[in-house]
């Protein structure tokens, strides 16, 4: 009413009023790239991630989307190593979230277990050949991460997430052990999941994460598979899982290794 009246009065006086929408100022693409670059720099300087720039930048955008669109639920990673990817999600929540998210970190917090030579493929066998067997046993392959700074420990993750990033320790949940033991026991306590990031390399490890956690991801949430293009077993686990549920979601391509889906 008032707008119409003002417009009429202005028109009579020979003026035209143009109304512009006001609101929060737009966060430009350049500002996003700058913010993401600073967050990525922090986790890289601490040598806390094996994930490349595209993977981390996409994760930044996914976490930001969850904050902006109010996608409800925890941020979860299976296979955290030294916590760099979780560190991106934590920083986005601190910068853009209205409330703190629960962070769930699943890992052995020692070296990875053996692949299974019957499903995991040539590349997996080549990666582990100097460190142990390939019979799918749940034993840590000692030394496999030595060239990257050793296995990721709970202490490494605490240092990054609490001391460097300043995340609330009460919202960080460490699930230490083989997924095959921790997930059946703990998955029911996690509640809704906004982002499920699976970075577990092998068939059996990827499969158990999907079997127990996919159902908790909310509609519109993200399921990220770090090793889909890297290891045959990981790809097989994802393809079989989706086929068994008659799901045919579009697999978004991040780089030659990483794919993600938006939960239908
Ligand atoms: C490639 S690293 C993860 C990299 C990490 N996401 C990053 O940002 O650099 C894989 C991790 O998964 C863990 N992992 C793989 N299979 C596992 C299993 N079945 N149970 C527990 N931890 C597992 C390994 O111990 C290792 O820390």
PDB file of C-alpha atoms and ligand atoms in Angstrom:
ATOM      1  CA  UNK A   1       0.000   0.000   0.000  1.00  0.00           C
ATOM      2  CA  UNK A   2       2.598   2.541   1.123  1.00  0.00           C
ATOM      3  CA  UNK A   3       4.900   1.555  -1.755  1.00  0.00           C
ATOM      4  CA  UNK A   4       2.082   2.109  -4.279  1.00  0.00           C
ATOM      5  CA  UNK A   5       1.198   5.478  -2.712  1.00  0.00           C
ATOM      6  CA  UNK A   6       4.806   6.672  -2.824  1.00  0.00           C
ATOM      7  CA  UNK A   7       5.156   5.512  -6.427  1.00  0.00           C
ATOM      8  CA  UNK A   8       1.957   7.432  -7.391  1.00  0.00           C
ATOM      9  CA  UNK A   9       3.070  10.606  -5.625  1.00  0.00           C
ATOM     10  CA  UNK A  10       6.488  10.406  -7.266  1.00  0.00           C
ATOM     11  CA  UNK A  11       4.911   9.814 -10.693  1.00  0.00           C
ATOM     12  CA  UNK A  12       2.725  12.915 -10.263  1.00  0.00           C
ATOM     13  CA  UNK A  13       5.845  14.935  -9.528  1.00  0.00           C
ATOM     14  CA  UNK A  14       7.527  13.500 -12.648  1.00  0.00           C
ATOM     15  CA  UNK A  15       9.772  10.977 -10.889  1.00  0.00           C
ATOM     16  CA  UNK A  16       9.935   7.192 -11.038  1.00  0.00           C
ATOM     17  CA  UNK A  17      10.806   5.148  -7.936  1.00  0.00           C
ATOM     18  CA  UNK A  18      12.765   1.946  -8.606  1.00  0.00           C
ATOM     19  CA  UNK A  19      12.743  -0.472  -5.657  1.00  0.00           C
ATOM     20  CA  UNK A  20      15.822  -2.580  -5.139  1.00  0.00           C
ATOM     21  CA  UNK A  21      15.797  -5.714  -2.947  1.00  0.00           C
ATOM     22  CA  UNK A  22      18.025  -5.364   0.101  1.00  0.00           C
ATOM     23  CA  UNK A  23      19.494  -8.332   1.980  1.00  0.00           C
ATOM     24  CA  UNK A  24      22.762  -9.830   3.097  1.00  0.00           C
ATOM     25  CA  UNK A  25      25.549  -8.759   0.761  1.00  0.00           C
ATOM     26  CA  UNK A  26      26.414 -11.428  -1.866  1.00  0.00           C
ATOM     27  CA  UNK A  27      29.503 -13.453  -1.249  1.00  0.00           C
ATOM     28  CA  UNK A  28      31.249 -13.196  -4.620  1.00  0.00           C
ATOM     29  CA  UNK A  29      33.008 -16.059  -6.370  1.00  0.00           C
ATOM     30  CA  UNK A  30      36.315 -14.341  -5.713  1.00  0.00           C
ATOM     31  CA  UNK A  31      35.531 -14.019  -2.001  1.00  0.00           C
ATOM     32  CA  UNK A  32      34.645 -17.729  -1.904  1.00  0.00           C
ATOM     33  CA  UNK A  33      37.888 -18.668  -3.628  1.00  0.00           C
ATOM     34  CA  UNK A  34      39.881 -16.479  -1.225  1.00  0.00           C
ATOM     35  CA  UNK A  35      38.162 -17.869   1.839  1.00  0.00           C
ATOM     36  CA  UNK A  36      38.571 -21.462   0.623  1.00  0.00           C
ATOM     37  CA  UNK A  37      42.235 -20.829  -0.207  1.00  0.00           C
ATOM     38  CA  UNK A  38      42.911 -19.618   3.339  1.00  0.00           C
ATOM     39  CA  UNK A  39      41.168 -22.666   4.844  1.00  0.00           C
ATOM     40  CA  UNK A  40      43.013 -25.041   2.516  1.00  0.00           C
ATOM     41  CA  UNK A  41      46.326 -23.329   3.293  1.00  0.00           C
ATOM     42  CA  UNK A  42      45.802 -23.944   6.998  1.00  0.00           C
ATOM     43  CA  UNK A  43      45.303 -27.710   6.645  1.00  0.00           C
ATOM     44  CA  UNK A  44      48.075 -28.022   4.067  1.00  0.00           C
ATOM     45  CA  UNK A  45      50.630 -26.154   6.176  1.00  0.00           C
ATOM     46  CA  UNK A  46      50.010 -28.699   8.931  1.00  0.00           C
ATOM     47  CA  UNK A  47      50.514 -31.545   6.418  1.00  0.00           C
ATOM     48  CA  UNK A  48      47.204 -32.954   7.574  1.00  0.00           C
ATOM     49  CA  UNK A  49      45.620 -34.101   4.328  1.00  0.00           C
ATOM     50  CA  UNK A  50      46.365 -36.261   1.298  1.00  0.00           C
ATOM     51  CA  UNK A  51      43.444 -34.738  -0.637  1.00  0.00           C
ATOM     52  CA  UNK A  52      44.278 -32.406  -3.525  1.00  0.00           C
ATOM     53  CA  UNK A  53      43.067 -28.860  -4.115  1.00  0.00           C
ATOM     54  CA  UNK A  54      39.936 -29.694  -6.199  1.00  0.00           C
ATOM     55  CA  UNK A  55      38.808 -32.198  -3.584  1.00  0.00           C
ATOM     56  CA  UNK A  56      39.194 -29.708  -0.746  1.00  0.00           C
ATOM     57  CA  UNK A  57      37.682 -26.809  -2.679  1.00  0.00           C
ATOM     58  CA  UNK A  58      34.635 -28.909  -3.596  1.00  0.00           C
ATOM     59  CA  UNK A  59      34.333 -29.983   0.042  1.00  0.00           C
ATOM     60  CA  UNK A  60      34.446 -26.321   1.094  1.00  0.00           C
ATOM     61  CA  UNK A  61      31.570 -25.564  -1.313  1.00  0.00           C
ATOM     62  CA  UNK A  62      29.565 -28.587  -0.171  1.00  0.00           C
ATOM     63  CA  UNK A  63      29.918 -27.645   3.505  1.00  0.00           C
ATOM     64  CA  UNK A  64      29.066 -24.016   2.730  1.00  0.00           C
ATOM     65  CA  UNK A  65      25.989 -25.123   0.818  1.00  0.00           C
ATOM     66  CA  UNK A  66      24.878 -27.148   3.863  1.00  0.00           C
ATOM     67  CA  UNK A  67      25.269 -24.089   6.093  1.00  0.00           C
ATOM     68  CA  UNK A  68      23.597 -21.709   3.674  1.00  0.00           C
ATOM     69  CA  UNK A  69      20.657 -23.984   2.834  1.00  0.00           C
ATOM     70  CA  UNK A  70      20.221 -25.335   6.360  1.00  0.00           C
ATOM     71  CA  UNK A  71      20.940 -28.973   5.423  1.00  0.00           C
ATOM     72  CA  UNK A  72      20.606 -30.591   8.786  1.00  0.00           C
ATOM     73  CA  UNK A  73      23.008 -33.111  10.310  1.00  0.00           C
ATOM     74  CA  UNK A  74      26.516 -34.000  11.333  1.00  0.00           C
ATOM     75  CA  UNK A  75      29.668 -33.855   9.243  1.00  0.00           C
ATOM     76  CA  UNK A  76      31.144 -37.356   9.150  1.00  0.00           C
ATOM     77  CA  UNK A  77      34.352 -38.722   7.689  1.00  0.00           C
ATOM     78  CA  UNK A  78      35.387 -42.381   7.526  1.00  0.00           C
ATOM     79  CA  UNK A  79      39.136 -42.457   6.953  1.00  0.00           C
ATOM     80  CA  UNK A  80      40.354 -39.167   8.403  1.00  0.00           C
ATOM     81  CA  UNK A  81      44.105 -39.812   8.665  1.00  0.00           C
ATOM     82  CA  UNK A  82      45.470 -36.517  10.142  1.00  0.00           C
ATOM     83  CA  UNK A  83      42.129 -34.694   9.850  1.00  0.00           C
ATOM     84  CA  UNK A  84      42.678 -32.195   7.012  1.00  0.00           C
ATOM     85  CA  UNK A  85      39.360 -32.823   5.256  1.00  0.00           C
ATOM     86  CA  UNK A  86      37.449 -32.631   8.523  1.00  0.00           C
ATOM     87  CA  UNK A  87      39.414 -29.434   9.136  1.00  0.00           C
ATOM     88  CA  UNK A  88      37.837 -27.858   6.029  1.00  0.00           C
ATOM     89  CA  UNK A  89      34.309 -28.779   7.165  1.00  0.00           C
ATOM     90  CA  UNK A  90      35.038 -27.495  10.680  1.00  0.00           C
ATOM     91  CA  UNK A  91      36.306 -24.153   9.405  1.00  0.00           C
ATOM     92  CA  UNK A  92      33.274 -23.687   7.146  1.00  0.00           C
ATOM     93  CA  UNK A  93      30.963 -24.367  10.059  1.00  0.00           C
ATOM     94  CA  UNK A  94      32.786 -21.833  12.230  1.00  0.00           C
ATOM     95  CA  UNK A  95      32.637 -19.217   9.469  1.00  0.00           C
ATOM     96  CA  UNK A  96      29.077 -19.766   8.228  1.00  0.00           C
ATOM     97  CA  UNK A  97      27.109 -22.016  10.603  1.00  0.00           C
ATOM     98  CA  UNK A  98      24.553 -20.681  13.048  1.00  0.00           C
ATOM     99  CA  UNK A  99      25.212 -23.566  15.432  1.00  0.00           C
ATOM    100  CA  UNK A 100      28.106 -25.979  15.858  1.00  0.00           C
ATOM    101  CA  UNK A 101      27.792 -29.256  13.960  1.00  0.00           C
ATOM    102  CA  UNK A 102      28.721 -32.589  15.484  1.00  0.00           C
ATOM    103  CA  UNK A 103      31.863 -33.954  13.797  1.00  0.00           C
ATOM    104  CA  UNK A 104      32.270 -37.752  13.701  1.00  0.00           C
ATOM    105  CA  UNK A 105      35.716 -39.113  12.859  1.00  0.00           C
ATOM    106  CA  UNK A 106      36.043 -42.819  12.110  1.00  0.00           C
ATOM    107  CA  UNK A 107      39.513 -44.301  11.662  1.00  0.00           C
ATOM    108  CA  UNK A 108      41.822 -46.987  13.008  1.00  0.00           C
ATOM    109  CA  UNK A 109      44.115 -44.041  13.856  1.00  0.00           C
ATOM    110  CA  UNK A 110      46.960 -46.288  12.812  1.00  0.00           C
ATOM    111  CA  UNK A 111      47.941 -47.568   9.370  1.00  0.00           C
ATOM    112  CA  UNK A 112      45.378 -48.902   6.905  1.00  0.00           C
ATOM    113  CA  UNK A 113      44.405 -52.594   6.890  1.00  0.00           C
ATOM    114  CA  UNK A 114      45.231 -55.068   4.097  1.00  0.00           C
ATOM    115  CA  UNK A 115      43.372 -54.892   0.793  1.00  0.00           C
ATOM    116  CA  UNK A 116      41.792 -58.054  -0.564  1.00  0.00           C
ATOM    117  CA  UNK A 117      43.558 -59.268  -3.693  1.00  0.00           C
ATOM    118  CA  UNK A 118      40.351 -60.850  -5.001  1.00  0.00           C
ATOM    119  CA  UNK A 119      38.540 -57.484  -5.330  1.00  0.00           C
ATOM    120  CA  UNK A 120      40.793 -54.491  -4.782  1.00  0.00           C
ATOM    121  CA  UNK A 121      42.745 -54.511  -8.051  1.00  0.00           C
ATOM    122  CA  UNK A 122      46.266 -54.031  -9.330  1.00  0.00           C
ATOM    123  CA  UNK A 123      46.826 -50.511  -8.047  1.00  0.00           C
ATOM    124  CA  UNK A 124      45.932 -51.480  -4.469  1.00  0.00           C
ATOM    125  CA  UNK A 125      48.302 -54.452  -4.605  1.00  0.00           C
ATOM    126  CA  UNK A 126      51.114 -52.256  -5.932  1.00  0.00           C
ATOM    127  CA  UNK A 127      50.588 -49.729  -3.125  1.00  0.00           C
ATOM    128  CA  UNK A 128      50.873 -52.282  -0.334  1.00  0.00           C
ATOM    129  CA  UNK A 129      53.445 -54.704  -1.692  1.00  0.00           C
ATOM    130  CA  UNK A 130      56.304 -53.454   0.511  1.00  0.00           C
ATOM    131  CA  UNK A 131      54.254 -53.287   3.689  1.00  0.00           C
ATOM    132  CA  UNK A 132      52.460 -56.582   4.149  1.00  0.00           C
ATOM    133  CA  UNK A 133      49.848 -58.917   2.753  1.00  0.00           C
ATOM    134  CA  UNK A 134      46.768 -58.541   0.610  1.00  0.00           C
ATOM    135  CA  UNK A 135      44.419 -61.120   2.101  1.00  0.00           C
ATOM    136  CA  UNK A 136      41.957 -58.592   3.534  1.00  0.00           C
ATOM    137  CA  UNK A 137      43.034 -59.163   7.139  1.00  0.00           C
ATOM    138  CA  UNK A 138      42.355 -56.454   9.712  1.00  0.00           C
ATOM    139  CA  UNK A 139      46.005 -55.775  10.482  1.00  0.00           C
ATOM    140  CA  UNK A 140      47.767 -52.426  10.133  1.00  0.00           C
ATOM    141  CA  UNK A 141      50.268 -52.191   7.267  1.00  0.00           C
ATOM    142  CA  UNK A 142      53.164 -50.767   9.262  1.00  0.00           C
ATOM    143  CA  UNK A 143      55.164 -48.099   7.484  1.00  0.00           C
ATOM    144  CA  UNK A 144      52.751 -47.454   4.602  1.00  0.00           C
ATOM    145  CA  UNK A 145      52.320 -43.768   5.573  1.00  0.00           C
ATOM    146  CA  UNK A 146      55.931 -43.127   6.598  1.00  0.00           C
ATOM    147  CA  UNK A 147      56.679 -40.987   3.542  1.00  0.00           C
ATOM    148  CA  UNK A 148      53.684 -38.778   4.386  1.00  0.00           C
ATOM    149  CA  UNK A 149      54.497 -38.224   8.069  1.00  0.00           C
ATOM    150  CA  UNK A 150      53.233 -41.486   9.587  1.00  0.00           C
ATOM    151  CA  UNK A 151      49.735 -42.656  10.493  1.00  0.00           C
ATOM    152  CA  UNK A 152      47.156 -40.119  11.652  1.00  0.00           C
ATOM    153  CA  UNK A 153      46.581 -40.272  15.396  1.00  0.00           C
ATOM    154  CA  UNK A 154      43.796 -38.946  17.620  1.00  0.00           C
ATOM    155  CA  UNK A 155      46.387 -36.501  18.990  1.00  0.00           C
ATOM    156  CA  UNK A 156      47.184 -35.168  15.475  1.00  0.00           C
ATOM    157  CA  UNK A 157      43.473 -34.621  14.868  1.00  0.00           C
ATOM    158  CA  UNK A 158      42.904 -32.900  18.223  1.00  0.00           C
ATOM    159  CA  UNK A 159      45.845 -30.581  17.597  1.00  0.00           C
ATOM    160  CA  UNK A 160      44.481 -29.531  14.205  1.00  0.00           C
ATOM    161  CA  UNK A 161      40.789 -29.273  15.034  1.00  0.00           C
ATOM    162  CA  UNK A 162      40.927 -27.894  18.565  1.00  0.00           C
ATOM    163  CA  UNK A 163      44.228 -26.025  18.876  1.00  0.00           C
ATOM    164  CA  UNK A 164      44.667 -24.720  15.324  1.00  0.00           C
ATOM    165  CA  UNK A 165      41.076 -24.332  14.158  1.00  0.00           C
ATOM    166  CA  UNK A 166      39.436 -23.716  17.515  1.00  0.00           C
ATOM    167  CA  UNK A 167      36.522 -26.145  17.183  1.00  0.00           C
ATOM    168  CA  UNK A 168      34.523 -27.001  20.282  1.00  0.00           C
ATOM    169  CA  UNK A 169      35.983 -30.266  21.670  1.00  0.00           C
ATOM    170  CA  UNK A 170      32.545 -31.314  22.948  1.00  0.00           C
ATOM    171  CA  UNK A 171      31.333 -31.524  19.330  1.00  0.00           C
ATOM    172  CA  UNK A 172      34.162 -33.774  18.109  1.00  0.00           C
ATOM    173  CA  UNK A 173      33.637 -37.528  18.378  1.00  0.00           C
ATOM    174  CA  UNK A 174      36.500 -39.930  17.754  1.00  0.00           C
ATOM    175  CA  UNK A 175      35.556 -43.498  16.811  1.00  0.00           C
ATOM    176  CA  UNK A 176      38.843 -45.341  17.003  1.00  0.00           C
ATOM    177  CA  UNK A 177      39.118 -48.848  15.554  1.00  0.00           C
ATOM    178  CA  UNK A 178      38.343 -50.787  12.374  1.00  0.00           C
ATOM    179  CA  UNK A 179      35.115 -49.585  10.753  1.00  0.00           C
ATOM    180  CA  UNK A 180      33.970 -53.192  10.704  1.00  0.00           C
ATOM    181  CA  UNK A 181      33.941 -53.062  14.548  1.00  0.00           C
ATOM    182  CA  UNK A 182      33.006 -49.454  15.297  1.00  0.00           C
ATOM    183  CA  UNK A 183      30.212 -48.853  12.756  1.00  0.00           C
ATOM    184  CA  UNK A 184      27.840 -51.670  13.758  1.00  0.00           C
ATOM    185  CA  UNK A 185      28.158 -50.491  17.355  1.00  0.00           C
ATOM    186  CA  UNK A 186      28.045 -46.687  16.923  1.00  0.00           C
ATOM    187  CA  UNK A 187      26.093 -45.811  13.785  1.00  0.00           C
ATOM    188  CA  UNK A 188      22.812 -45.596  15.671  1.00  0.00           C
ATOM    189  CA  UNK A 189      24.108 -42.811  17.919  1.00  0.00           C
ATOM    190  CA  UNK A 190      25.098 -40.416  15.126  1.00  0.00           C
ATOM    191  CA  UNK A 191      21.665 -39.172  14.059  1.00  0.00           C
ATOM    192  CA  UNK A 192      21.252 -37.278  10.817  1.00  0.00           C
ATOM    193  CA  UNK A 193      24.222 -36.758   8.519  1.00  0.00           C
ATOM    194  CA  UNK A 194      24.621 -33.753   6.183  1.00  0.00           C
ATOM    195  CA  UNK A 195      27.968 -34.805   4.699  1.00  0.00           C
ATOM    196  CA  UNK A 196      29.306 -38.352   4.637  1.00  0.00           C
ATOM    197  CA  UNK A 197      32.855 -38.416   3.308  1.00  0.00           C
ATOM    198  CA  UNK A 198      34.267 -41.896   2.704  1.00  0.00           C
ATOM    199  CA  UNK A 199      38.014 -42.045   2.175  1.00  0.00           C
ATOM    200  CA  UNK A 200      38.738 -45.685   2.909  1.00  0.00           C
ATOM    201  CA  UNK A 201      40.497 -47.000  -0.222  1.00  0.00           C
ATOM    202  CA  UNK A 202      39.418 -50.668  -0.189  1.00  0.00           C
ATOM    203  CA  UNK A 203      36.271 -52.622  -1.075  1.00  0.00           C
ATOM    204  CA  UNK A 204      35.399 -53.966   2.380  1.00  0.00           C
ATOM    205  CA  UNK A 205      36.100 -50.662   4.131  1.00  0.00           C
ATOM    206  CA  UNK A 206      33.972 -48.645   1.675  1.00  0.00           C
ATOM    207  CA  UNK A 207      31.182 -51.204   1.738  1.00  0.00           C
ATOM    208  CA  UNK A 208      30.794 -51.221   5.517  1.00  0.00           C
ATOM    209  CA  UNK A 209      30.608 -47.388   5.597  1.00  0.00           C
ATOM    210  CA  UNK A 210      27.832 -47.360   2.989  1.00  0.00           C
ATOM    211  CA  UNK A 211      25.997 -50.249   4.632  1.00  0.00           C
ATOM    212  CA  UNK A 212      25.798 -48.478   7.992  1.00  0.00           C
ATOM    213  CA  UNK A 213      25.860 -44.751   7.270  1.00  0.00           C
ATOM    214  CA  UNK A 214      24.192 -44.049   3.910  1.00  0.00           C
ATOM    215  CA  UNK A 215      20.740 -44.480   5.502  1.00  0.00           C
ATOM    216  CA  UNK A 216      21.478 -41.620   7.940  1.00  0.00           C
ATOM    217  CA  UNK A 217      22.333 -39.062   5.241  1.00  0.00           C
ATOM    218  CA  UNK A 218      19.490 -36.562   4.849  1.00  0.00           C
ATOM    219  CA  UNK A 219      17.808 -35.773   1.545  1.00  0.00           C
ATOM    220  CA  UNK A 220      19.932 -33.157  -0.209  1.00  0.00           C
ATOM    221  CA  UNK A 221      22.988 -34.157   1.852  1.00  0.00           C
ATOM    222  CA  UNK A 222      26.254 -35.259   0.252  1.00  0.00           C
ATOM    223  CA  UNK A 223      27.934 -38.655   0.003  1.00  0.00           C
ATOM    224  CA  UNK A 224      31.526 -38.240  -1.166  1.00  0.00           C
ATOM    225  CA  UNK A 225      33.611 -41.183  -2.293  1.00  0.00           C
ATOM    226  CA  UNK A 226      37.250 -40.197  -2.364  1.00  0.00           C
ATOM    227  CA  UNK A 227      38.612 -43.305  -4.079  1.00  0.00           C
ATOM    228  CA  UNK A 228      35.966 -44.185  -6.668  1.00  0.00           C
ATOM    229  CA  UNK A 229      38.313 -43.570  -9.557  1.00  0.00           C
ATOM    230  CA  UNK A 230      41.439 -44.700  -7.726  1.00  0.00           C
ATOM    231  CA  UNK A 231      40.793 -48.278  -6.630  1.00  0.00           C
ATOM    232  CA  UNK A 232      38.722 -51.005  -8.344  1.00  0.00           C
ATOM    233  CA  UNK A 233      37.412 -52.319  -5.022  1.00  0.00           C
ATOM    234  CA  UNK A 234      36.089 -48.950  -3.917  1.00  0.00           C
ATOM    235  CA  UNK A 235      34.261 -48.471  -7.209  1.00  0.00           C
ATOM    236  CA  UNK A 236      32.806 -51.987  -6.992  1.00  0.00           C
ATOM    237  CA  UNK A 237      31.549 -51.389  -3.446  1.00  0.00           C
ATOM    238  CA  UNK A 238      29.761 -48.182  -4.496  1.00  0.00           C
ATOM    239  CA  UNK A 239      28.280 -49.634  -7.700  1.00  0.00           C
ATOM    240  CA  UNK A 240      27.032 -52.755  -5.899  1.00  0.00           C
ATOM    241  CA  UNK A 241      25.568 -50.738  -3.047  1.00  0.00           C
ATOM    242  CA  UNK A 242      23.630 -48.406  -5.337  1.00  0.00           C
ATOM    243  CA  UNK A 243      22.429 -51.287  -7.531  1.00  0.00           C
ATOM    244  CA  UNK A 244      21.249 -53.251  -4.481  1.00  0.00           C
ATOM    245  CA  UNK A 245      19.027 -50.302  -3.549  1.00  0.00           C
ATOM    246  CA  UNK A 246      17.956 -49.652  -7.120  1.00  0.00           C
ATOM    247  CA  UNK A 247      19.451 -46.163  -6.933  1.00  0.00           C
ATOM    248  CA  UNK A 248      20.845 -44.530 -10.052  1.00  0.00           C
ATOM    249  CA  UNK A 249      22.015 -41.107  -8.871  1.00  0.00           C
ATOM    250  CA  UNK A 250      24.220 -38.907 -11.016  1.00  0.00           C
ATOM    251  CA  UNK A 251      27.846 -39.370  -9.891  1.00  0.00           C
ATOM    252  CA  UNK A 252      29.372 -35.893  -9.854  1.00  0.00           C
ATOM    253  CA  UNK A 253      32.997 -35.831 -10.972  1.00  0.00           C
ATOM    254  CA  UNK A 254      35.520 -33.857  -8.905  1.00  0.00           C
ATOM    255  CA  UNK A 255      38.773 -35.245 -10.270  1.00  0.00           C
ATOM    256  CA  UNK A 256      40.005 -38.586 -11.521  1.00  0.00           C
ATOM    257  CA  UNK A 257      39.663 -40.096  -8.016  1.00  0.00           C
ATOM    258  CA  UNK A 258      36.743 -38.367  -6.319  1.00  0.00           C
ATOM    259  CA  UNK A 259      32.981 -38.622  -7.025  1.00  0.00           C
ATOM    260  CA  UNK A 260      29.991 -37.527  -4.995  1.00  0.00           C
ATOM    261  CA  UNK A 261      26.258 -37.870  -5.026  1.00  0.00           C
ATOM    262  CA  UNK A 262      23.513 -35.702  -3.612  1.00  0.00           C
ATOM    263  CA  UNK A 263      21.260 -38.013  -1.622  1.00  0.00           C
ATOM    264  CA  UNK A 264      18.047 -38.463  -3.597  1.00  0.00           C
TER     265      UNK A 264
HETATM  266  C1  LIG B   1      43.717 -42.091   2.511  1.00  0.00           C
HETATM  267  S1  LIG B   1      43.670 -42.008   4.221  1.00  0.00           S
HETATM  268  C2  LIG B   1      42.496 -40.719   4.547  1.00  0.00           C
HETATM  269  C3  LIG B   1      42.931 -39.350   4.098  1.00  0.00           C
HETATM  270  C4  LIG B   1      42.172 -38.207   4.717  1.00  0.00           C
HETATM  271  N1  LIG B   1      40.760 -38.250   4.460  1.00  0.00           N
HETATM  272  C5  LIG B   1      42.749 -36.879   4.300  1.00  0.00           C
HETATM  273  O1  LIG B   1      42.038 -35.860   4.341  1.00  0.00           O
HETATM  274  O2  LIG B   1      43.925 -36.840   3.965  1.00  0.00           O
HETATM  275  C6  LIG B   1      42.772 -43.460   4.636  1.00  0.00           C
HETATM  276  C7  LIG B   1      42.501 -43.619   6.119  1.00  0.00           C
HETATM  277  O3  LIG B   1      41.479 -44.600   6.271  1.00  0.00           O
HETATM  278  C8  LIG B   1      41.780 -45.443   7.346  1.00  0.00           C
HETATM  279  N2  LIG B   1      41.090 -46.732   7.108  1.00  0.00           N
HETATM  280  C9  LIG B   1      40.960 -47.378   5.919  1.00  0.00           C
HETATM  281  N3  LIG B   1      40.232 -48.512   6.072  1.00  0.00           N
HETATM  282  C10 LIG B   1      39.875 -48.548   7.391  1.00  0.00           C
HETATM  283  C11 LIG B   1      39.081 -49.446   8.170  1.00  0.00           C
HETATM  284  N4  LIG B   1      38.520 -50.544   7.648  1.00  0.00           N
HETATM  285  N5  LIG B   1      38.904 -49.159   9.480  1.00  0.00           N
HETATM  286  C12 LIG B   1      39.470 -48.059  10.035  1.00  0.00           C
HETATM  287  N6  LIG B   1      40.226 -47.172   9.354  1.00  0.00           N
HETATM  288  C13 LIG B   1      40.419 -47.406   8.042  1.00  0.00           C
HETATM  289  C14 LIG B   1      43.294 -45.536   7.331  1.00  0.00           C
HETATM  290  O4  LIG B   1      43.801 -45.903   8.579  1.00  0.00           O
HETATM  291  C15 LIG B   1      43.680 -44.091   6.929  1.00  0.00           C
HETATM  292  O5  LIG B   1      43.881 -43.281   8.047  1.00  0.00           O
END
